[in-house]
mmCIF file of C-alpha atoms in Angstrom:
data_model
loop_
_atom_site.group_PDB
_atom_site.id
_atom_site.type_symbol
_atom_site.label_atom_id
_atom_site.label_comp_id
_atom_site.label_asym_id
_atom_site.label_seq_id
_atom_site.Cartn_x
_atom_site.Cartn_y
_atom_site.Cartn_z
ATOM 1 C CA MET Y 1 9.956 -249.442 -247.739
ATOM 2 C CA ALA Y 2 8.271 -252.897 -247.952
ATOM 3 C CA ALA Y 3 6.713 -253.728 -251.437
ATOM 4 C CA ALA Y 4 3.318 -254.325 -249.654
ATOM 5 C CA VAL Y 5 3.189 -250.608 -249.032
ATOM 6 C CA PRO Y 6 1.381 -248.784 -251.854
ATOM 7 C CA TYR Y 7 3.866 -245.970 -251.558
ATOM 8 C CA TRP Y 8 3.228 -244.125 -254.923
ATOM 9 C CA ARG Y 9 -0.568 -244.037 -254.521
ATOM 10 C CA LEU Y 10 -0.246 -242.766 -250.961
ATOM 11 C CA SER Y 11 2.226 -240.189 -251.981
ATOM 12 C CA GLY Y 12 -0.014 -239.142 -254.971
ATOM 13 C CA PHE Y 13 -2.755 -238.238 -252.774
ATOM 14 C CA TYR Y 14 -0.769 -236.125 -250.506
ATOM 15 C CA PHE Y 15 0.886 -234.375 -253.598
ATOM 16 C CA CYS Y 16 -2.468 -233.379 -254.941
ATOM 17 C CA TYR Y 17 -4.018 -232.374 -251.602
ATOM 18 C CA PHE Y 18 -1.097 -230.109 -250.637
ATOM 19 C CA ALA Y 19 -0.754 -228.821 -254.091
ATOM 20 C CA LEU Y 20 -4.283 -227.422 -253.462
ATOM 21 C CA LEU Y 21 -3.073 -225.970 -250.182
ATOM 22 C CA GLY Y 22 -0.259 -224.415 -252.008
ATOM 23 C CA THR Y 23 -2.781 -222.818 -254.496
ATOM 24 C CA TRP Y 24 -5.170 -221.687 -251.934
ATOM 25 C CA VAL Y 25 -3.248 -220.402 -248.893
ATOM 26 C CA PRO Y 26 -0.840 -217.934 -250.612
ATOM 27 C CA TYR Y 27 -3.282 -216.637 -253.383
ATOM 28 C CA TRP Y 28 -6.872 -216.820 -251.943
ATOM 29 C CA ALA Y 29 -6.336 -213.632 -249.903
ATOM 30 C CA LEU Y 30 -5.082 -212.008 -253.157
ATOM 31 C CA TYR Y 31 -8.260 -213.081 -254.902
ATOM 32 C CA LEU Y 32 -10.314 -211.807 -252.135
ATOM 33 C CA LYS Y 33 -8.442 -208.463 -252.297
ATOM 34 C CA SER Y 34 -9.187 -208.269 -255.903
ATOM 35 C CA LEU Y 35 -12.948 -208.250 -255.152
ATOM 36 C CA ASN Y 36 -12.304 -205.304 -252.780
ATOM 37 C CA PHE Y 37 -13.156 -207.021 -249.582
ATOM 38 C CA SER Y 38 -11.738 -205.293 -246.575
ATOM 39 C CA SER Y 39 -9.163 -206.905 -244.386
ATOM 40 C CA GLU Y 40 -11.659 -208.022 -241.728
ATOM 41 C CA GLU Y 41 -13.705 -209.747 -244.448
ATOM 42 C CA ILE Y 42 -10.588 -211.428 -245.972
ATOM 43 C CA GLY Y 43 -9.739 -212.651 -242.386
ATOM 44 C CA ILE Y 44 -13.146 -214.238 -241.866
ATOM 45 C CA LEU Y 45 -13.519 -215.896 -245.339
ATOM 46 C CA SER Y 46 -9.932 -217.253 -244.549
ATOM 47 C CA ALA Y 47 -10.877 -218.376 -241.027
ATOM 48 C CA LEU Y 48 -14.021 -220.189 -242.179
ATOM 49 C CA VAL Y 49 -12.072 -222.847 -243.943
ATOM 50 C CA MET Y 50 -10.199 -223.480 -240.526
ATOM 51 C CA ALA Y 51 -13.296 -223.229 -238.438
ATOM 52 C CA THR Y 52 -14.821 -226.144 -240.095
ATOM 53 C CA LYS Y 53 -12.043 -228.327 -239.143
ATOM 54 C CA ILE Y 54 -13.226 -227.976 -235.589
ATOM 55 C CA VAL Y 55 -16.347 -229.953 -236.454
ATOM 56 C CA ALA Y 56 -16.048 -231.794 -239.656
ATOM 57 C CA PRO Y 57 -12.667 -233.850 -238.849
ATOM 58 C CA ASN Y 58 -14.144 -234.895 -235.494
ATOM 59 C CA LEU Y 59 -17.678 -235.868 -237.074
ATOM 60 C CA TRP Y 60 -15.967 -237.929 -240.000
ATOM 61 C CA GLY Y 61 -13.385 -239.487 -237.443
ATOM 62 C CA TRP Y 62 -16.018 -240.734 -235.137
ATOM 63 C CA LEU Y 63 -17.964 -242.164 -238.082
ATOM 64 C CA ALA Y 64 -14.823 -243.862 -239.394
ATOM 65 C CA ASP Y 65 -13.743 -245.352 -235.960
ATOM 66 C CA THR Y 66 -17.213 -246.462 -235.018
ATOM 67 C CA TYR Y 67 -18.603 -247.867 -238.338
ATOM 68 C CA GLY Y 68 -15.443 -248.175 -240.280
ATOM 69 C CA TYR Y 69 -15.787 -247.442 -244.230
ATOM 70 C CA ARG Y 70 -12.735 -244.915 -243.821
ATOM 71 C CA SER Y 71 -12.009 -245.179 -247.475
ATOM 72 C CA ARG Y 72 -15.452 -244.463 -248.595
ATOM 73 C CA ILE Y 73 -15.529 -241.356 -246.322
ATOM 74 C CA ILE Y 74 -12.449 -240.162 -247.863
ATOM 75 C CA ARG Y 75 -13.739 -240.502 -251.385
ATOM 76 C CA TYR Y 76 -17.291 -239.059 -250.476
ATOM 77 C CA GLY Y 77 -15.651 -236.035 -248.851
ATOM 78 C CA ALA Y 78 -13.295 -235.355 -251.841
ATOM 79 C CA PHE Y 79 -16.221 -235.704 -254.412
ATOM 80 C CA SER Y 80 -18.600 -233.564 -252.410
ATOM 81 C CA ALA Y 81 -15.789 -230.806 -252.038
ATOM 82 C CA VAL Y 82 -15.328 -230.490 -255.855
ATOM 83 C CA VAL Y 83 -19.245 -230.033 -256.317
ATOM 84 C CA ALA Y 84 -19.349 -227.513 -253.301
ATOM 85 C CA PHE Y 85 -16.561 -225.450 -254.577
ATOM 86 C CA CYS Y 86 -18.145 -225.043 -257.964
ATOM 87 C CA GLY Y 87 -20.536 -222.396 -256.255
ATOM 88 C CA VAL Y 88 -17.878 -219.738 -256.668
ATOM 89 C CA TYR Y 89 -18.575 -219.588 -260.419
ATOM 90 C CA LEU Y 90 -22.141 -218.564 -259.730
ATOM 91 C CA ARG Y 91 -21.598 -215.204 -257.406
ATOM 92 C CA SER Y 92 -18.807 -213.514 -255.703
ATOM 93 C CA ASP Y 93 -20.608 -211.565 -253.009
ATOM 94 C CA PHE Y 94 -19.308 -212.006 -249.360
ATOM 95 C CA TRP Y 95 -22.194 -214.042 -247.873
ATOM 96 C CA TRP Y 96 -22.449 -216.399 -250.922
ATOM 97 C CA LEU Y 97 -18.464 -217.018 -250.852
ATOM 98 C CA ALA Y 98 -18.790 -217.537 -247.001
ATOM 99 C CA ALA Y 99 -21.534 -220.256 -247.740
ATOM 100 C CA VAL Y 100 -19.555 -221.826 -250.388
ATOM 101 C CA VAL Y 101 -16.392 -221.875 -248.481
ATOM 102 C CA VAL Y 102 -18.116 -223.244 -245.246
ATOM 103 C CA THR Y 103 -19.708 -226.019 -247.496
ATOM 104 C CA TYR Y 104 -16.782 -226.915 -249.508
ATOM 105 C CA SER Y 105 -14.294 -227.107 -246.659
ATOM 106 C CA PHE Y 106 -16.802 -229.105 -244.440
ATOM 107 C CA PHE Y 107 -16.225 -231.943 -246.822
ATOM 108 C CA TRP Y 108 -12.543 -231.267 -247.640
ATOM 109 C CA ASN Y 109 -11.506 -230.892 -244.095
ATOM 110 C CA ALA Y 110 -12.866 -234.464 -243.585
ATOM 111 C CA VAL Y 111 -10.349 -236.054 -245.809
ATOM 112 C CA LEU Y 112 -6.808 -235.399 -244.579
ATOM 113 C CA ALA Y 113 -7.136 -236.704 -240.971
ATOM 114 C CA GLN Y 114 -8.736 -239.941 -242.136
ATOM 115 C CA PHE Y 115 -6.135 -240.498 -244.866
ATOM 116 C CA ASP Y 116 -3.346 -240.193 -242.434
ATOM 117 C CA VAL Y 117 -4.994 -242.958 -240.489
ATOM 118 C CA LEU Y 118 -5.316 -244.881 -243.808
ATOM 119 C CA THR Y 119 -1.563 -244.312 -244.315
ATOM 120 C CA LEU Y 120 -0.617 -245.560 -240.980
ATOM 121 C CA SER Y 121 -2.485 -248.535 -241.441
ATOM 122 C CA HIS Y 122 -0.080 -249.578 -244.332
ATOM 123 C CA LEU Y 123 2.953 -248.910 -242.066
ATOM 124 C CA ALA Y 124 2.547 -251.113 -239.095
ATOM 125 C CA GLY Y 125 6.016 -251.323 -237.368
ATOM 126 C CA ARG Y 126 7.556 -248.634 -239.316
ATOM 127 C CA TYR Y 127 5.511 -245.482 -238.327
ATOM 128 C CA GLY Y 128 8.604 -243.311 -238.518
ATOM 129 C CA ARG Y 129 8.369 -243.682 -242.298
ATOM 130 C CA TYR Y 130 5.233 -241.695 -242.346
ATOM 131 C CA SER Y 131 7.283 -238.641 -243.147
ATOM 132 C CA ARG Y 132 8.824 -240.296 -246.338
ATOM 133 C CA ILE Y 133 5.391 -240.586 -247.755
ATOM 134 C CA ARG Y 134 4.158 -237.144 -246.484
ATOM 135 C CA VAL Y 135 7.158 -235.433 -247.980
ATOM 136 C CA TRP Y 136 5.376 -235.817 -251.424
ATOM 137 C CA GLY Y 137 2.626 -233.389 -249.965
ATOM 138 C CA SER Y 138 5.279 -230.796 -249.416
ATOM 139 C CA ILE Y 139 6.726 -231.411 -252.957
ATOM 140 C CA GLY Y 140 3.013 -230.789 -254.304
ATOM 141 C CA PHE Y 141 2.851 -227.584 -252.153
ATOM 142 C CA ILE Y 142 6.148 -226.331 -253.662
ATOM 143 C CA ALA Y 143 5.136 -227.238 -257.405
ATOM 144 C CA ALA Y 144 1.906 -225.520 -256.840
ATOM 145 C CA VAL Y 145 2.984 -222.392 -255.225
ATOM 146 C CA LEU Y 146 5.714 -221.680 -257.850
ATOM 147 C CA GLY Y 147 3.642 -222.682 -260.627
ATOM 148 C CA VAL Y 148 0.567 -220.555 -259.622
ATOM 149 C CA GLY Y 149 2.553 -217.662 -258.730
ATOM 150 C CA TRP Y 150 4.123 -217.699 -262.251
ATOM 151 C CA TRP Y 151 0.631 -218.248 -263.808
ATOM 152 C CA LEU Y 152 -0.923 -215.443 -262.126
ATOM 153 C CA ASP Y 153 1.866 -213.010 -262.909
ATOM 154 C CA HIS Y 154 0.599 -213.465 -266.598
ATOM 155 C CA HIS Y 155 -3.129 -214.342 -266.213
ATOM 156 C CA PRO Y 156 -6.028 -212.843 -264.397
ATOM 157 C CA ILE Y 157 -6.347 -213.698 -260.947
ATOM 158 C CA VAL Y 158 -9.781 -215.402 -261.668
ATOM 159 C CA HIS Y 159 -7.644 -218.275 -262.933
ATOM 160 C CA LEU Y 160 -6.986 -219.158 -259.230
ATOM 161 C CA LEU Y 161 -10.582 -220.697 -259.168
ATOM 162 C CA TYR Y 162 -10.066 -222.770 -262.206
ATOM 163 C CA LEU Y 163 -6.830 -224.209 -260.714
ATOM 164 C CA ILE Y 164 -8.462 -224.872 -257.327
ATOM 165 C CA THR Y 165 -11.302 -226.839 -259.080
ATOM 166 C CA ALA Y 166 -8.756 -228.916 -261.076
ATOM 167 C CA LEU Y 167 -6.717 -229.733 -257.919
ATOM 168 C CA LEU Y 168 -10.037 -230.842 -255.957
ATOM 169 C CA THR Y 169 -10.845 -233.073 -258.733
ATOM 170 C CA GLY Y 170 -7.351 -234.571 -258.538
ATOM 171 C CA ILE Y 171 -7.784 -235.278 -254.845
ATOM 172 C CA TRP Y 172 -10.880 -237.173 -255.448
ATOM 173 C CA LEU Y 173 -9.411 -239.192 -258.419
ATOM 174 C CA ALA Y 174 -6.221 -239.939 -256.166
ATOM 175 C CA SER Y 175 -8.476 -240.998 -253.159
ATOM 176 C CA LEU Y 176 -10.078 -243.882 -255.608
ATOM 177 C CA LEU Y 177 -6.534 -245.523 -255.968
ATOM 178 C CA VAL Y 178 -6.046 -246.631 -252.311
ATOM 179 C CA ALA Y 179 -8.202 -248.259 -249.481
ATOM 180 C CA GLU Y 180 -7.397 -248.879 -245.701
ATOM 181 C CA LYS Y 181 -5.350 -251.922 -245.212
ATOM 182 C CA ASP Y 182 -7.351 -255.240 -244.202
ATOM 183 C CA GLY Y 183 -7.034 -256.002 -240.627
ATOM 184 C CA ALA Y 184 -6.155 -252.338 -239.528
ATOM 185 C CA VAL Y 185 -9.119 -251.903 -237.248
ATOM 186 C CA THR Y 186 -8.235 -252.179 -233.608
ATOM 187 C CA ASN Y 187 -10.223 -254.703 -231.434
ATOM 188 C CA LYS Y 188 -12.742 -252.489 -229.430
ATOM 189 C CA GLN Y 189 -12.471 -254.668 -226.518
ATOM 190 C CA ASN Y 190 -8.827 -254.003 -226.147
ATOM 191 C CA ARG Y 191 -8.683 -250.431 -226.657
ATOM 192 C CA GLN Y 192 -8.889 -247.633 -223.944
ATOM 193 C CA SER Y 193 -11.868 -245.452 -223.940
ATOM 194 C CA LEU Y 194 -11.543 -242.008 -225.502
ATOM 195 C CA GLY Y 195 -12.585 -240.095 -222.494
ATOM 196 C CA SER Y 196 -9.800 -241.451 -220.469
ATOM 197 C CA ILE Y 197 -7.205 -240.580 -222.946
ATOM 198 C CA LEU Y 198 -8.577 -237.018 -223.167
ATOM 199 C CA ARG Y 199 -8.127 -236.820 -219.505
ATOM 200 C CA HIS Y 200 -4.464 -237.448 -219.554
ATOM 201 C CA PRO Y 201 -2.559 -234.344 -218.654
ATOM 202 C CA ALA Y 202 -0.023 -234.820 -221.568
ATOM 203 C CA VAL Y 203 -2.886 -234.971 -224.150
ATOM 204 C CA ILE Y 204 -4.460 -231.799 -222.597
ATOM 205 C CA ALA Y 205 -1.041 -229.975 -222.770
ATOM 206 C CA PHE Y 206 -0.418 -231.223 -226.237
ATOM 207 C CA PHE Y 207 -3.804 -230.027 -227.581
ATOM 208 C CA ALA Y 208 -3.259 -226.607 -225.888
ATOM 209 C CA VAL Y 209 0.431 -226.152 -227.264
ATOM 210 C CA SER Y 210 -1.058 -227.322 -230.771
ATOM 211 C CA PHE Y 211 -3.909 -224.560 -230.588
ATOM 212 C CA PHE Y 212 -1.434 -221.719 -229.680
ATOM 213 C CA LEU Y 213 1.180 -222.828 -232.186
ATOM 214 C CA GLN Y 214 -1.404 -222.558 -235.021
ATOM 215 C CA LEU Y 215 -2.841 -219.480 -233.566
ATOM 216 C CA SER Y 216 0.613 -217.956 -234.089
ATOM 217 C CA HIS Y 217 0.404 -218.912 -238.019
ATOM 218 C CA GLY Y 218 -2.771 -216.747 -238.387
ATOM 219 C CA PRO Y 219 -1.009 -213.570 -239.872
ATOM 220 C CA TYR Y 220 1.192 -215.874 -241.861
ATOM 221 C CA TYR Y 221 -1.561 -217.915 -243.594
ATOM 222 C CA THR Y 222 -3.959 -214.982 -244.006
ATOM 223 C CA PHE Y 223 -1.829 -212.057 -244.763
ATOM 224 C CA PHE Y 224 1.844 -213.048 -245.753
ATOM 225 C CA SER Y 225 1.365 -212.685 -249.457
ATOM 226 C CA ILE Y 226 -0.352 -209.283 -248.854
ATOM 227 C CA TYR Y 227 2.525 -208.266 -246.418
ATOM 228 C CA LEU Y 228 5.086 -209.090 -249.155
ATOM 229 C CA GLU Y 229 3.257 -207.529 -251.857
ATOM 230 C CA ALA Y 230 3.141 -204.206 -249.913
ATOM 231 C CA GLN Y 231 6.973 -204.389 -249.845
ATOM 232 C CA SER Y 232 7.011 -204.604 -253.668
ATOM 233 C CA TYR Y 233 7.532 -208.246 -254.005
ATOM 234 C CA SER Y 234 6.157 -209.844 -257.134
ATOM 235 C CA LYS Y 235 3.656 -212.682 -257.367
ATOM 236 C CA SER Y 236 6.535 -215.002 -258.591
ATOM 237 C CA ALA Y 237 8.724 -213.767 -255.624
ATOM 238 C CA ILE Y 238 5.954 -214.396 -253.244
ATOM 239 C CA GLY Y 239 5.786 -217.751 -254.636
ATOM 240 C CA VAL Y 240 9.471 -218.295 -254.143
ATOM 241 C CA TYR Y 241 9.248 -217.373 -250.589
ATOM 242 C CA TRP Y 242 6.317 -219.655 -249.898
ATOM 243 C CA SER Y 243 7.962 -222.513 -251.448
ATOM 244 C CA LEU Y 244 11.283 -221.930 -249.676
ATOM 245 C CA GLY Y 245 9.796 -222.697 -246.524
ATOM 246 C CA VAL Y 246 8.333 -225.933 -247.764
ATOM 247 C CA ILE Y 247 11.518 -226.894 -249.479
ATOM 248 C CA ALA Y 248 13.197 -226.686 -245.797
ATOM 249 C CA GLU Y 249 10.215 -228.848 -244.667
ATOM 250 C CA VAL Y 250 10.922 -231.384 -247.285
ATOM 251 C CA LEU Y 251 14.557 -231.700 -246.489
ATOM 252 C CA LEU Y 252 13.379 -232.266 -242.838
ATOM 253 C CA PHE Y 253 10.835 -234.846 -243.543
ATOM 254 C CA ILE Y 254 13.268 -236.846 -245.536
ATOM 255 C CA GLY Y 255 15.424 -237.454 -242.476
ATOM 256 C CA MET Y 256 12.617 -237.019 -239.885
ATOM 257 C CA HIS Y 257 12.432 -240.696 -238.845
ATOM 258 C CA ARG Y 258 16.089 -240.513 -237.643
ATOM 259 C CA VAL Y 259 15.252 -237.426 -235.587
ATOM 260 C CA LEU Y 260 12.334 -239.230 -234.028
ATOM 261 C CA ALA Y 261 14.492 -242.006 -233.339
ATOM 262 C CA ALA Y 262 17.274 -239.843 -231.698
ATOM 263 C CA TYR Y 263 15.387 -237.357 -229.810
ATOM 264 C CA SER Y 264 12.526 -237.231 -227.323
ATOM 265 C CA LEU Y 265 9.104 -235.899 -228.578
ATOM 266 C CA ARG Y 266 9.259 -233.299 -225.897
ATOM 267 C CA ASN Y 267 12.654 -232.041 -227.034
ATOM 268 C CA ILE Y 268 11.461 -231.866 -230.710
ATOM 269 C CA VAL Y 269 8.450 -230.146 -229.557
ATOM 270 C CA LEU Y 270 10.246 -227.341 -227.500
ATOM 271 C CA TRP Y 271 12.790 -226.787 -230.124
ATOM 272 C CA SER Y 272 9.902 -226.269 -232.801
ATOM 273 C CA LEU Y 273 8.333 -223.768 -230.744
ATOM 274 C CA ALA Y 274 11.426 -221.842 -229.773
ATOM 275 C CA LEU Y 275 12.265 -221.516 -233.460
ATOM 276 C CA SER Y 276 8.570 -220.645 -234.471
ATOM 277 C CA CYS Y 277 8.871 -217.623 -232.128
ATOM 278 C CA LEU Y 278 12.178 -216.501 -233.715
ATOM 279 C CA ARG Y 279 10.551 -216.874 -237.168
ATOM 280 C CA TRP Y 280 7.799 -214.629 -236.496
ATOM 281 C CA LEU Y 281 10.057 -211.947 -235.144
ATOM 282 C CA LEU Y 282 12.241 -211.831 -238.113
ATOM 283 C CA ILE Y 283 9.094 -211.591 -240.518
ATOM 284 C CA ALA Y 284 7.723 -208.662 -238.264
ATOM 285 C CA TYR Y 285 10.992 -206.644 -238.217
ATOM 286 C CA PHE Y 286 13.141 -207.678 -241.162
ATOM 287 C CA VAL Y 287 10.652 -208.488 -244.102
ATOM 288 C CA GLU Y 288 12.335 -205.903 -246.301
ATOM 289 C CA TYR Y 289 15.636 -207.822 -246.265
ATOM 290 C CA PRO Y 290 15.581 -210.931 -248.524
ATOM 291 C CA TRP Y 291 18.278 -212.762 -246.841
ATOM 292 C CA VAL Y 292 16.761 -212.379 -243.446
ATOM 293 C CA LEU Y 293 13.284 -213.427 -245.195
ATOM 294 C CA PHE Y 294 15.254 -216.416 -246.380
ATOM 295 C CA ILE Y 295 16.203 -217.400 -242.848
ATOM 296 C CA ALA Y 296 12.721 -216.924 -241.680
ATOM 297 C CA GLN Y 297 11.088 -219.237 -244.190
ATOM 298 C CA CYS Y 298 13.775 -221.951 -243.711
ATOM 299 C CA LEU Y 299 12.365 -221.968 -240.091
ATOM 300 C CA HIS Y 300 9.110 -223.398 -241.559
ATOM 301 C CA ALA Y 301 10.900 -226.597 -241.124
ATOM 302 C CA ALA Y 302 10.422 -226.168 -237.294
ATOM 303 C CA SER Y 303 7.278 -224.186 -237.023
ATOM 304 C CA PHE Y 304 5.285 -226.665 -239.118
ATOM 305 C CA GLY Y 305 7.557 -229.724 -240.249
ATOM 306 C CA SER Y 306 9.080 -231.129 -237.135
ATOM 307 C CA TYR Y 307 6.095 -230.161 -234.862
ATOM 308 C CA HIS Y 308 3.689 -231.988 -237.141
ATOM 309 C CA ALA Y 309 5.798 -235.044 -237.485
ATOM 310 C CA ALA Y 310 6.150 -235.052 -233.701
ATOM 311 C CA GLY Y 311 2.240 -234.485 -233.185
ATOM 312 C CA ILE Y 312 1.516 -237.431 -235.562
ATOM 313 C CA GLU Y 313 3.690 -239.735 -233.514
ATOM 314 C CA PHE Y 314 2.035 -238.501 -230.339
ATOM 315 C CA ILE Y 315 -1.532 -239.276 -231.724
ATOM 316 C CA ARG Y 316 -0.335 -242.823 -232.851
ATOM 317 C CA GLN Y 317 1.106 -243.441 -229.314
ATOM 318 C CA TYR Y 318 -1.738 -242.055 -227.103
ATOM 319 C CA PHE Y 319 -4.804 -242.650 -229.154
ATOM 320 C CA THR Y 320 -4.800 -246.493 -229.600
ATOM 321 C CA GLY Y 321 -8.026 -247.814 -231.127
ATOM 322 C CA HIS Y 322 -9.185 -244.085 -231.648
ATOM 323 C CA HIS Y 323 -6.546 -242.822 -234.449
ATOM 324 C CA GLY Y 324 -9.234 -241.398 -236.415
ATOM 325 C CA GLN Y 325 -10.747 -239.101 -233.760
ATOM 326 C CA GLY Y 326 -7.192 -238.536 -232.348
ATOM 327 C CA MET Y 327 -6.209 -237.112 -235.575
ATOM 328 C CA ALA Y 328 -9.440 -235.219 -236.014
ATOM 329 C CA LEU Y 329 -9.138 -233.469 -232.720
ATOM 330 C CA TYR Y 330 -5.602 -232.542 -233.573
ATOM 331 C CA SER Y 331 -6.676 -231.072 -236.749
ATOM 332 C CA GLY Y 332 -9.584 -229.454 -235.242
ATOM 333 C CA LEU Y 333 -8.191 -227.757 -232.218
ATOM 334 C CA SER Y 334 -4.921 -226.801 -234.002
ATOM 335 C CA PHE Y 335 -5.416 -226.226 -237.627
ATOM 336 C CA GLY Y 336 -9.141 -225.429 -236.997
ATOM 337 C CA LEU Y 337 -9.701 -223.415 -233.942
ATOM 338 C CA GLY Y 338 -6.424 -222.160 -233.570
ATOM 339 C CA GLY Y 339 -6.099 -221.248 -237.135
ATOM 340 C CA ALA Y 340 -9.489 -219.809 -237.276
ATOM 341 C CA VAL Y 341 -8.793 -217.642 -234.097
ATOM 342 C CA GLY Y 342 -5.561 -216.626 -235.499
ATOM 343 C CA ALA Y 343 -7.063 -215.513 -238.777
ATOM 344 C CA VAL Y 344 -9.756 -213.588 -237.343
ATOM 345 C CA LEU Y 345 -7.781 -211.737 -234.997
ATOM 346 C CA SER Y 346 -5.304 -210.764 -237.814
ATOM 347 C CA GLY Y 347 -7.978 -209.621 -239.774
ATOM 348 C CA TRP Y 348 -9.231 -207.143 -237.080
ATOM 349 C CA ALA Y 349 -5.707 -205.936 -236.391
ATOM 350 C CA TRP Y 350 -4.116 -206.053 -239.817
ATOM 351 C CA ASP Y 351 -4.941 -202.600 -241.033
ATOM 352 C CA PHE Y 352 -3.593 -201.239 -237.677
ATOM 353 C CA SER Y 353 -0.191 -202.816 -237.828
ATOM 354 C CA GLY Y 354 1.102 -205.934 -239.859
ATOM 355 C CA VAL Y 355 4.239 -205.786 -237.749
ATOM 356 C CA LEU Y 356 2.458 -205.870 -234.495
ATOM 357 C CA CYS Y 357 0.305 -209.012 -235.807
ATOM 358 C CA PHE Y 358 3.519 -210.901 -236.195
ATOM 359 C CA VAL Y 359 4.805 -209.754 -233.026
ATOM 360 C CA ALA Y 360 1.546 -211.089 -231.270
ATOM 361 C CA ALA Y 361 2.446 -214.278 -233.479
ATOM 362 C CA ALA Y 362 5.505 -214.639 -231.608
ATOM 363 C CA VAL Y 363 3.830 -214.219 -228.298
ATOM 364 C CA ALA Y 364 1.509 -216.962 -229.048
ATOM 365 C CA ALA Y 365 4.464 -219.222 -229.943
ATOM 366 C CA ALA Y 366 6.080 -218.375 -226.629
ATOM 367 C CA ALA Y 367 2.932 -219.271 -224.812
ATOM 368 C CA ALA Y 368 2.992 -222.596 -226.473
ATOM 369 C CA PHE Y 369 6.570 -223.134 -225.470
ATOM 370 C CA LEU Y 370 5.751 -222.289 -221.848
ATOM 371 C CA ILE Y 371 2.819 -224.748 -221.721
ATOM 372 C CA ALA Y 372 4.986 -227.419 -223.320
ATOM 373 C CA TRP Y 373 7.938 -226.860 -220.981
ATOM 374 C CA ARG Y 374 5.814 -227.094 -217.835
ATOM 375 C CA TYR Y 375 3.262 -229.779 -218.633
ATOM 376 C CA LEU Y 376 4.202 -232.003 -221.684
ATOM 377 C CA HIS Y 377 6.017 -234.628 -219.824
ATOM 378 C CA LEU Y 378 5.723 -237.994 -221.810
ATOM 379 C CA PRO Y 379 6.174 -241.471 -220.533
ATOM 380 C CA SER Y 380 7.679 -242.645 -223.825
ATOM 381 C CA ASP Y 381 10.428 -239.907 -223.311
ATOM 382 C CA SER Y 382 11.438 -241.422 -220.315
ATOM 383 C CA ALA Y 383 13.742 -243.828 -222.505
ATOM 384 C CA SER Y 384 17.337 -243.178 -223.243
ATOM 385 C CA LYS Y 385 16.627 -240.337 -225.775
ATOM 386 C CA ALA Y 386 18.086 -237.005 -225.667
#
């Protein structure tokens, strides 16, 4: 990678950001369970983080694309998230936590999509190398999920709040170290209108596919730790299985630029969706078998890793001059709306049957596959790729 790219400063931000995710996603539901919240309440409190992604990234993306100041937006969002999250130390009733989660995640969710655009501004002509930087986020996730799992096996669950606060502070400090590359803003006279981009059939199909795929992750991101705990897995073991999926993702990201060069985006998407469906079925019916769970977690490389890398490349190709809003829409409609709907539906159905929740996840992934098979035909795939 060229010396002009601030590789370690960019990578450091991703490390901190996804270390927070590796602390939040596996263990937040366990913290809420310790407060005696119901499955429905846990689902709602988990969904609120995702729901703010529907609005926040789009608002901040529009501001960044229209007025610039992307680096300031990232720093302001990161700092405000730290301040807002500190509200968890004041009270722990449902409505107070809901207000804190909405406020903190409104700012936190504004950060990642804009930082992705900032990263791409440093990779002109070498966009396939994005995964080489983003892989440090996966490494941060692994370090956090293993370390926090071990820590919580030996300390009270309330320590989770202290760890989250420390990592939010780390995200803010990392955001101070890097800025968008000069000259990265596209000439507004030469860019296509956002409306015409959004009317493109492939763009509509891509967002629909992203929604259903992330919806399928609802039971996983909300109840996977509880699901394993019910099968007598320890918190350390739960951390190992969470990290295993991300290790597979790391290995994929290291060579993802070669995959993008060798295969069409459409084929990458289709294989990612098919393997996602298989993953949820394995978790549904064979969770008590560690070796099957091992295979299922390795498929995280497909259900998240390869699809996300293809999605970033899709946004780069289609949203010329609107990368900030394109990233925000991708985040909002998939991780936001899809994730929130998946979390809420899982919360409603979990006490009835965790197995059926994961079967429903497989159905959602299958629906995404069918939409992609029928409608996701991309001009860039007409080249001599597989």
